[in-house]
Amino acid sequence: MPYRTTRRMVRRVLGRSLLACSLPLLVAACGRNGERPDVPMPAGMVRIPDGRFTMGAGSQVMAGDAAPHPVTVAAVYLDRTEVTNAAFAQFVQATHYQTTAEQPVDWAALQRELPPGTPKPPDEQLRPGSLVFQAPDHPVPLDDERAWWQWTVGADWRHPAGPTSDTTGLSQHPVVQVSYQDAAAYCAWAGKRMPTEAEWEFAARGGLEGKTFSWGDDPITPARANVWQGAFPLRNSGEDGHVGTAPVGSYPPNGYGLVDMAGNVWEWTADRFDPTALDPSAPPGPEERVIRGGSFMCHASYCAGYRTAARMHATPATSLMNTGFRCAADVRRPVVRGGPR
């Protein structure tokens, strides 16, 4: 047999053998059909599948509600629970991070986030602090939130209801009094990211299409979510066992295994709020981010924010005693274009 023919045959045989040996490795590395493989799911997260759904509300219950529109989302990992005080404390201990509410107030920066013409508050109010809920002692109009929100010097994630409060016994409650900036910093430290608004709503629906709540269309009850019972904002009767935040996972999970996607605390998302999408004639305002899910302060008479399509928004530096977050992470590694091959 000629040498050239023998060499060609050996190459073919070896080629088949190497291909047979390496095929499982190639599939593992590249995925079937050329797809990237799933990144291993981090602890404490749930895999939300790819999907297409109708995002938005059938009728505008709240001013921020968007009209129904089709959206396609890629698979994503989402924290099963809201980030807790214990988890946030680990982040602060590791990084010495100082939250927005703990930093000195820069009036020039704050002024850019307020409506034009807002007068400068007294200097004693321009100290580190945050907004705290204070129940009024008499009936008030529900269209003026100033009746129950009070700027409180010394309020922050460690002191959610003011300087004399603390988080003793609340390690498994969601962290609150955190701004969007604080939430994004935590997610980055954890090797994660903020969820998009579409990812959040698709996950909150738990595989249900066109339903009002994460559990379906049945009315909300004290057994389903931590929301306000009683006359808002005068008295929370606490029929669900909580007049403030509840430990994460105190209520049944939705169809994807996520808990507290309705009530407990509002959750920051990565998306900017665009007022012109709802009203083309709306004037541009300060940069705001969308928050989702409702909180323990939500009541049908006021916001019904526990609906899957409900939307609120706030400036990135805002912190409140009923607002927290959860993180997302990519399921598939992004394809890097133009990098090493």
Short mmCIF file of C-alpha atoms in Angstrom, two decimals:
data_model
loop_
_atom_site.label_atom_id
_atom_site.label_comp_id
_atom_site.label_asym_id
_atom_site.label_seq_id
_atom_site.Cartn_x
_atom_site.Cartn_y
_atom_site.Cartn_z
CA MET A 1 0.00 0.00 0.00
CA PRO A 2 1.51 3.36 -0.98
CA TYR A 3 2.74 5.48 1.91
CA ARG A 4 0.56 8.46 0.91
CA THR A 5 -2.60 6.30 0.91
CA THR A 6 -1.73 4.77 4.26
CA ARG A 7 -1.17 8.19 5.82
CA ARG A 8 -4.52 9.45 4.47
CA MET A 9 -6.33 6.39 5.85
CA VAL A 10 -4.69 6.79 9.26
CA ARG A 11 -5.81 10.42 9.36
CA ARG A 12 -9.38 9.40 8.55
CA VAL A 13 -9.47 6.66 11.20
CA LEU A 14 -7.89 8.86 13.83
CA GLY A 15 -10.20 11.70 12.88
CA ARG A 16 -13.28 9.53 13.42
CA SER A 17 -11.91 8.26 16.73
CA LEU A 18 -11.08 11.74 17.99
CA LEU A 19 -14.48 13.02 16.88
CA ALA A 20 -16.24 10.15 18.64
CA CYS A 21 -14.25 10.80 21.81
CA SER A 22 -14.69 14.55 21.75
CA LEU A 23 -18.35 14.74 20.67
CA PRO A 24 -19.72 14.53 24.24
CA LEU A 25 -17.23 17.18 25.29
CA LEU A 26 -18.26 19.42 22.41
CA VAL A 27 -21.94 19.03 23.31
CA ALA A 28 -21.18 19.80 26.94
CA ALA A 29 -19.11 22.84 26.03
CA CYS A 30 -21.32 24.28 23.29
CA GLY A 31 -24.75 22.84 23.99
CA ARG A 32 -26.99 21.13 21.47
CA ASN A 33 -27.86 22.98 18.27
CA GLY A 34 -24.99 25.39 18.94
CA GLU A 35 -26.59 26.84 22.09
CA ARG A 36 -24.50 27.93 25.03
CA PRO A 37 -24.81 25.64 28.05
CA ASP A 38 -26.57 26.68 31.22
CA VAL A 39 -24.44 28.32 33.87
CA PRO A 40 -24.70 26.26 37.09
CA MET A 41 -27.61 27.59 39.13
CA PRO A 42 -26.40 29.57 42.17
CA ALA A 43 -27.67 28.50 45.57
CA GLY A 44 -30.96 30.06 46.62
CA MET A 45 -32.10 30.78 43.08
CA VAL A 46 -34.83 29.35 40.83
CA ARG A 47 -34.57 28.76 37.09
CA ILE A 48 -37.26 30.64 35.19
CA PRO A 49 -37.73 29.20 31.66
CA ASP A 50 -37.79 30.99 28.33
CA GLY A 51 -41.21 32.24 27.39
CA ARG A 52 -43.50 34.61 25.58
CA PHE A 53 -46.32 36.28 27.47
CA THR A 54 -48.66 39.24 27.49
CA MET A 55 -47.11 41.83 29.77
CA GLY A 56 -49.17 44.58 31.34
CA ALA A 57 -52.65 45.14 32.73
CA GLY A 58 -55.97 44.72 30.95
CA SER A 59 -57.21 47.90 32.62
CA GLN A 60 -55.29 50.72 34.26
CA VAL A 61 -55.85 50.27 37.99
CA MET A 62 -52.79 52.33 38.96
CA ALA A 63 -51.32 55.31 37.15
CA GLY A 64 -48.16 53.42 36.18
CA ASP A 65 -49.88 50.32 34.75
CA ALA A 66 -48.87 49.58 31.16
CA ALA A 67 -51.24 48.38 28.43
CA PRO A 68 -51.02 44.68 27.45
CA HIS A 69 -48.26 43.91 24.95
CA PRO A 70 -46.43 40.71 23.90
CA VAL A 71 -42.95 40.16 25.32
CA THR A 72 -40.41 37.36 24.89
CA VAL A 73 -37.96 36.64 27.69
CA ALA A 74 -34.93 34.36 27.85
CA ALA A 75 -34.40 31.88 30.66
CA VAL A 76 -33.06 33.49 33.82
CA TYR A 77 -32.18 32.61 37.39
CA LEU A 78 -34.04 34.59 40.04
CA ASP A 79 -33.58 34.65 43.80
CA ARG A 80 -36.25 32.47 45.40
CA THR A 81 -36.76 35.09 48.13
CA GLU A 82 -36.24 38.76 48.63
CA VAL A 83 -32.75 39.61 49.90
CA THR A 84 -32.81 39.41 53.69
CA ASN A 85 -31.30 41.57 56.40
CA ALA A 86 -28.86 38.74 57.18
CA ALA A 87 -27.66 38.51 53.57
CA PHE A 88 -27.31 42.29 53.23
CA ALA A 89 -25.35 42.42 56.49
CA GLN A 90 -22.84 39.94 55.03
CA PHE A 91 -22.41 42.24 52.02
CA VAL A 92 -21.85 45.30 54.20
CA GLN A 93 -19.43 43.44 56.45
CA ALA A 94 -17.40 42.23 53.47
CA THR A 95 -17.31 45.53 51.58
CA HIS A 96 -17.89 48.24 54.23
CA TYR A 97 -20.57 49.57 51.88
CA GLN A 98 -22.49 52.63 52.99
CA THR A 99 -26.08 52.84 51.76
CA THR A 100 -27.62 55.95 50.27
CA ALA A 101 -29.62 56.62 53.47
CA GLU A 102 -26.40 56.55 55.51
CA GLN A 103 -24.55 59.07 53.35
CA PRO A 104 -24.52 62.85 53.84
CA VAL A 105 -27.26 64.56 51.86
CA ASP A 106 -26.00 66.46 48.83
CA TRP A 107 -28.69 69.08 48.16
CA ALA A 108 -27.41 69.82 44.65
CA ALA A 109 -27.69 66.14 43.72
CA LEU A 110 -31.02 65.70 45.50
CA GLN A 111 -32.47 68.74 43.79
CA ARG A 112 -31.97 67.10 40.38
CA GLU A 113 -34.28 64.26 41.45
CA LEU A 114 -37.07 66.55 42.67
CA PRO A 115 -39.69 68.49 40.70
CA PRO A 116 -38.37 71.84 39.45
CA GLY A 117 -38.85 74.62 41.96
CA THR A 118 -38.83 72.39 45.05
CA PRO A 119 -37.63 74.64 47.90
CA LYS A 120 -34.58 73.64 49.91
CA PRO A 121 -35.56 72.03 53.22
CA PRO A 122 -34.12 73.29 56.52
CA ASP A 123 -30.53 72.24 57.11
CA GLU A 124 -31.53 70.01 60.05
CA GLN A 125 -33.49 67.85 57.58
CA LEU A 126 -30.55 67.55 55.18
CA ARG A 127 -28.89 64.91 57.28
CA PRO A 128 -28.64 61.16 56.54
CA GLY A 129 -32.05 59.56 56.77
CA SER A 130 -34.94 58.08 54.84
CA LEU A 131 -38.72 57.96 54.54
CA VAL A 132 -40.67 56.18 57.29
CA PHE A 133 -44.37 55.35 57.40
CA GLN A 134 -46.30 57.15 60.13
CA ALA A 135 -49.98 56.29 60.50
CA PRO A 136 -52.05 59.48 60.70
CA ASP A 137 -54.43 59.91 63.63
CA HIS A 138 -57.36 61.01 61.46
CA PRO A 139 -58.80 60.16 58.02
CA VAL A 140 -56.77 61.65 55.17
CA PRO A 141 -57.15 61.86 51.38
CA LEU A 142 -55.50 58.88 49.66
CA ASP A 143 -54.08 60.98 46.82
CA ASP A 144 -51.44 62.70 48.98
CA GLU A 145 -48.75 60.32 50.27
CA ARG A 146 -47.24 63.06 52.38
CA ALA A 147 -49.99 62.30 54.90
CA TRP A 148 -48.25 59.08 55.94
CA TRP A 149 -44.62 59.31 54.77
CA GLN A 150 -42.22 61.27 56.96
CA TRP A 151 -38.57 62.07 56.31
CA THR A 152 -36.77 60.68 59.34
CA VAL A 153 -33.16 61.50 60.16
CA GLY A 154 -31.31 58.35 61.19
CA ALA A 155 -33.57 55.91 59.32
CA ASP A 156 -31.62 53.36 57.24
CA TRP A 157 -31.46 49.62 56.62
CA ARG A 158 -30.19 48.99 60.16
CA HIS A 159 -32.88 51.29 61.61
CA PRO A 160 -35.82 50.82 59.22
CA ALA A 161 -38.42 52.67 61.31
CA GLY A 162 -36.08 55.40 62.57
CA PRO A 163 -33.01 55.79 64.80
CA THR A 164 -34.59 54.07 67.82
CA SER A 165 -35.49 50.94 65.80
CA ASP A 166 -33.22 48.07 64.74
CA THR A 167 -33.34 44.71 62.97
CA THR A 168 -33.11 42.51 66.08
CA GLY A 169 -35.18 39.41 65.39
CA LEU A 170 -35.57 40.43 61.71
CA SER A 171 -32.61 38.59 60.16
CA GLN A 172 -34.87 36.65 57.79
CA HIS A 173 -37.08 39.61 56.94
CA PRO A 174 -36.40 41.43 53.66
CA VAL A 175 -33.91 44.25 53.88
CA VAL A 176 -35.59 47.64 53.37
CA GLN A 177 -34.54 51.28 53.26
CA VAL A 178 -32.28 50.40 50.32
CA SER A 179 -32.11 52.49 47.15
CA TYR A 180 -31.81 51.17 43.63
CA GLN A 181 -28.12 52.00 43.83
CA ASP A 182 -27.77 49.91 46.99
CA ALA A 183 -29.62 46.98 45.42
CA ALA A 184 -27.48 47.07 42.29
CA ALA A 185 -24.30 47.17 44.39
CA TYR A 186 -25.37 44.10 46.36
CA CYS A 187 -26.28 42.15 43.23
CA ALA A 188 -22.90 42.95 41.65
CA TRP A 189 -21.09 41.84 44.81
CA ALA A 190 -23.04 38.57 44.74
CA GLY A 191 -22.06 37.97 41.10
CA LYS A 192 -25.60 38.65 39.95
CA ARG A 193 -27.57 41.55 38.47
CA MET A 194 -30.87 43.35 38.80
CA PRO A 195 -33.83 41.66 37.05
CA THR A 196 -35.46 43.43 34.16
CA GLU A 197 -39.08 44.41 34.55
CA ALA A 198 -40.16 41.83 31.95
CA GLU A 199 -38.19 39.07 33.67
CA TRP A 200 -39.76 40.01 36.97
CA GLU A 201 -43.35 40.01 35.71
CA PHE A 202 -42.95 36.77 33.73
CA ALA A 203 -41.50 35.10 36.83
CA ALA A 204 -44.22 36.54 39.09
CA ARG A 205 -46.90 35.00 36.89
CA GLY A 206 -45.47 31.56 37.67
CA GLY A 207 -46.52 30.06 34.35
CA LEU A 208 -50.08 31.44 34.48
CA GLU A 209 -51.22 33.44 31.47
CA GLY A 210 -53.53 36.40 31.79
CA LYS A 211 -54.18 36.05 35.52
CA THR A 212 -54.49 38.95 37.93
CA PHE A 213 -52.33 37.54 40.71
CA SER A 214 -49.38 35.18 40.97
CA TRP A 215 -51.77 32.48 42.23
CA GLY A 216 -54.56 33.10 39.67
CA ASP A 217 -57.73 35.16 39.76
CA ASP A 218 -59.03 34.19 43.20
CA PRO A 219 -59.29 37.20 45.53
CA ILE A 220 -56.38 37.99 47.82
CA THR A 221 -56.67 36.67 51.39
CA PRO A 222 -54.46 36.97 54.50
CA ALA A 223 -53.18 33.46 53.75
CA ARG A 224 -51.84 34.38 50.30
CA ALA A 225 -49.69 37.49 50.79
CA ASN A 226 -48.53 40.05 53.32
CA VAL A 227 -50.63 43.12 52.57
CA TRP A 228 -52.60 45.69 54.54
CA GLN A 229 -55.78 44.62 56.33
CA GLY A 230 -58.03 47.25 57.81
CA ALA A 231 -58.52 50.90 56.95
CA PHE A 232 -55.50 52.31 55.10
CA PRO A 233 -53.50 54.22 56.30
CA LEU A 234 -55.08 54.51 59.74
CA ARG A 235 -54.94 50.97 61.09
CA ASN A 236 -53.49 47.65 59.97
CA SER A 237 -55.41 44.91 61.77
CA GLY A 238 -52.67 42.39 61.06
CA GLU A 239 -55.03 39.53 60.17
CA ASP A 240 -52.17 37.84 58.32
CA GLY A 241 -50.01 37.94 61.43
CA HIS A 242 -47.87 40.89 60.34
CA VAL A 243 -48.29 44.67 60.52
CA GLY A 244 -44.90 45.22 58.88
CA THR A 245 -42.62 42.96 56.88
CA ALA A 246 -42.89 39.19 57.22
CA PRO A 247 -40.04 36.64 57.20
CA VAL A 248 -39.34 35.69 53.60
CA GLY A 249 -41.16 32.55 52.53
CA SER A 250 -44.03 32.95 55.01
CA TYR A 251 -46.55 32.50 52.19
CA PRO A 252 -47.06 29.80 49.53
CA PRO A 253 -44.77 29.90 46.45
CA ASN A 254 -46.04 30.56 42.94
CA GLY A 255 -45.85 28.08 40.07
CA TYR A 256 -42.09 28.63 39.63
CA GLY A 257 -41.31 28.18 43.33
CA LEU A 258 -40.79 31.90 44.03
CA VAL A 259 -42.10 33.42 47.24
CA ASP A 260 -43.33 36.92 48.07
CA MET A 261 -43.80 38.01 44.46
CA ALA A 262 -46.94 39.69 45.82
CA GLY A 263 -46.82 41.85 48.93
CA ASN A 264 -44.24 42.02 51.72
CA VAL A 265 -41.97 44.63 50.04
CA TRP A 266 -41.82 46.38 46.69
CA GLU A 267 -38.85 45.21 44.61
CA TRP A 268 -36.51 47.27 42.44
CA THR A 269 -36.02 46.27 38.80
CA ALA A 270 -33.35 47.33 36.31
CA ASP A 271 -35.70 49.18 33.95
CA ARG A 272 -36.09 52.92 33.77
CA PHE A 273 -39.62 54.27 34.05
CA ASP A 274 -40.70 56.10 30.91
CA PRO A 275 -43.72 58.36 31.55
CA THR A 276 -44.09 59.09 27.84
CA ALA A 277 -44.84 55.41 27.18
CA LEU A 278 -48.09 55.88 29.11
CA ASP A 279 -48.79 59.45 28.03
CA PRO A 280 -46.88 60.87 25.02
CA SER A 281 -47.66 64.38 26.25
CA ALA A 282 -46.13 63.74 29.68
CA PRO A 283 -43.18 66.02 30.47
CA PRO A 284 -39.84 64.33 31.08
CA GLY A 285 -39.17 63.98 34.77
CA PRO A 286 -36.18 62.88 36.86
CA GLU A 287 -34.67 59.48 36.16
CA GLU A 288 -36.76 56.81 37.86
CA ARG A 289 -36.65 53.01 38.09
CA VAL A 290 -39.62 50.65 38.08
CA ILE A 291 -40.51 48.81 41.28
CA ARG A 292 -42.79 45.77 41.36
CA GLY A 293 -44.81 43.45 43.56
CA GLY A 294 -46.54 45.58 46.15
CA SER A 295 -45.84 45.60 49.88
CA PHE A 296 -47.30 45.12 53.32
CA MET A 297 -48.76 48.61 52.88
CA CYS A 298 -50.81 47.78 49.77
CA HIS A 299 -54.58 47.84 50.06
CA ALA A 300 -57.27 47.68 47.36
CA SER A 301 -58.47 51.16 48.34
CA TYR A 302 -55.08 52.65 47.66
CA CYS A 303 -52.80 50.76 45.27
CA ALA A 304 -53.52 47.03 44.75
CA GLY A 305 -49.81 46.74 44.00
CA TYR A 306 -49.85 43.00 44.63
CA ARG A 307 -51.23 42.40 41.10
CA THR A 308 -48.63 40.87 38.76
CA ALA A 309 -48.98 43.79 36.33
CA ALA A 310 -48.88 46.56 38.97
CA ARG A 311 -46.10 49.12 38.56
CA MET A 312 -44.67 51.88 40.67
CA HIS A 313 -41.55 53.98 40.18
CA ALA A 314 -39.05 55.96 42.20
CA THR A 315 -35.79 57.82 41.75
CA PRO A 316 -32.68 55.60 42.12
CA ALA A 317 -31.65 57.25 45.40
CA THR A 318 -35.05 56.72 47.05
CA SER A 319 -35.23 54.41 50.05
CA LEU A 320 -38.40 53.41 51.88
CA MET A 321 -39.33 51.10 54.74
CA ASN A 322 -41.45 48.98 52.37
CA THR A 323 -39.01 48.58 49.46
CA GLY A 324 -36.37 45.89 48.94
CA PHE A 325 -35.20 43.70 46.06
CA ARG A 326 -34.12 40.31 44.76
CA CYS A 327 -31.35 39.51 42.25
CA ALA A 328 -31.25 37.80 38.87
CA ALA A 329 -28.47 35.94 37.05
CA ASP A 330 -28.00 34.88 33.44
CA VAL A 331 -28.72 31.23 32.68
CA ARG A 332 -26.62 31.16 29.52
CA ARG A 333 -23.20 32.70 29.19
CA PRO A 334 -23.28 35.60 26.77
CA VAL A 335 -21.51 35.15 23.44
CA VAL A 336 -18.44 37.41 23.33
CA ARG A 337 -17.98 38.84 19.84
CA GLY A 338 -14.51 39.58 18.56
CA GLY A 339 -12.74 38.00 21.50
CA PRO A 340 -10.16 35.19 21.55
CA ARG A 341 -11.16 32.07 19.64
#
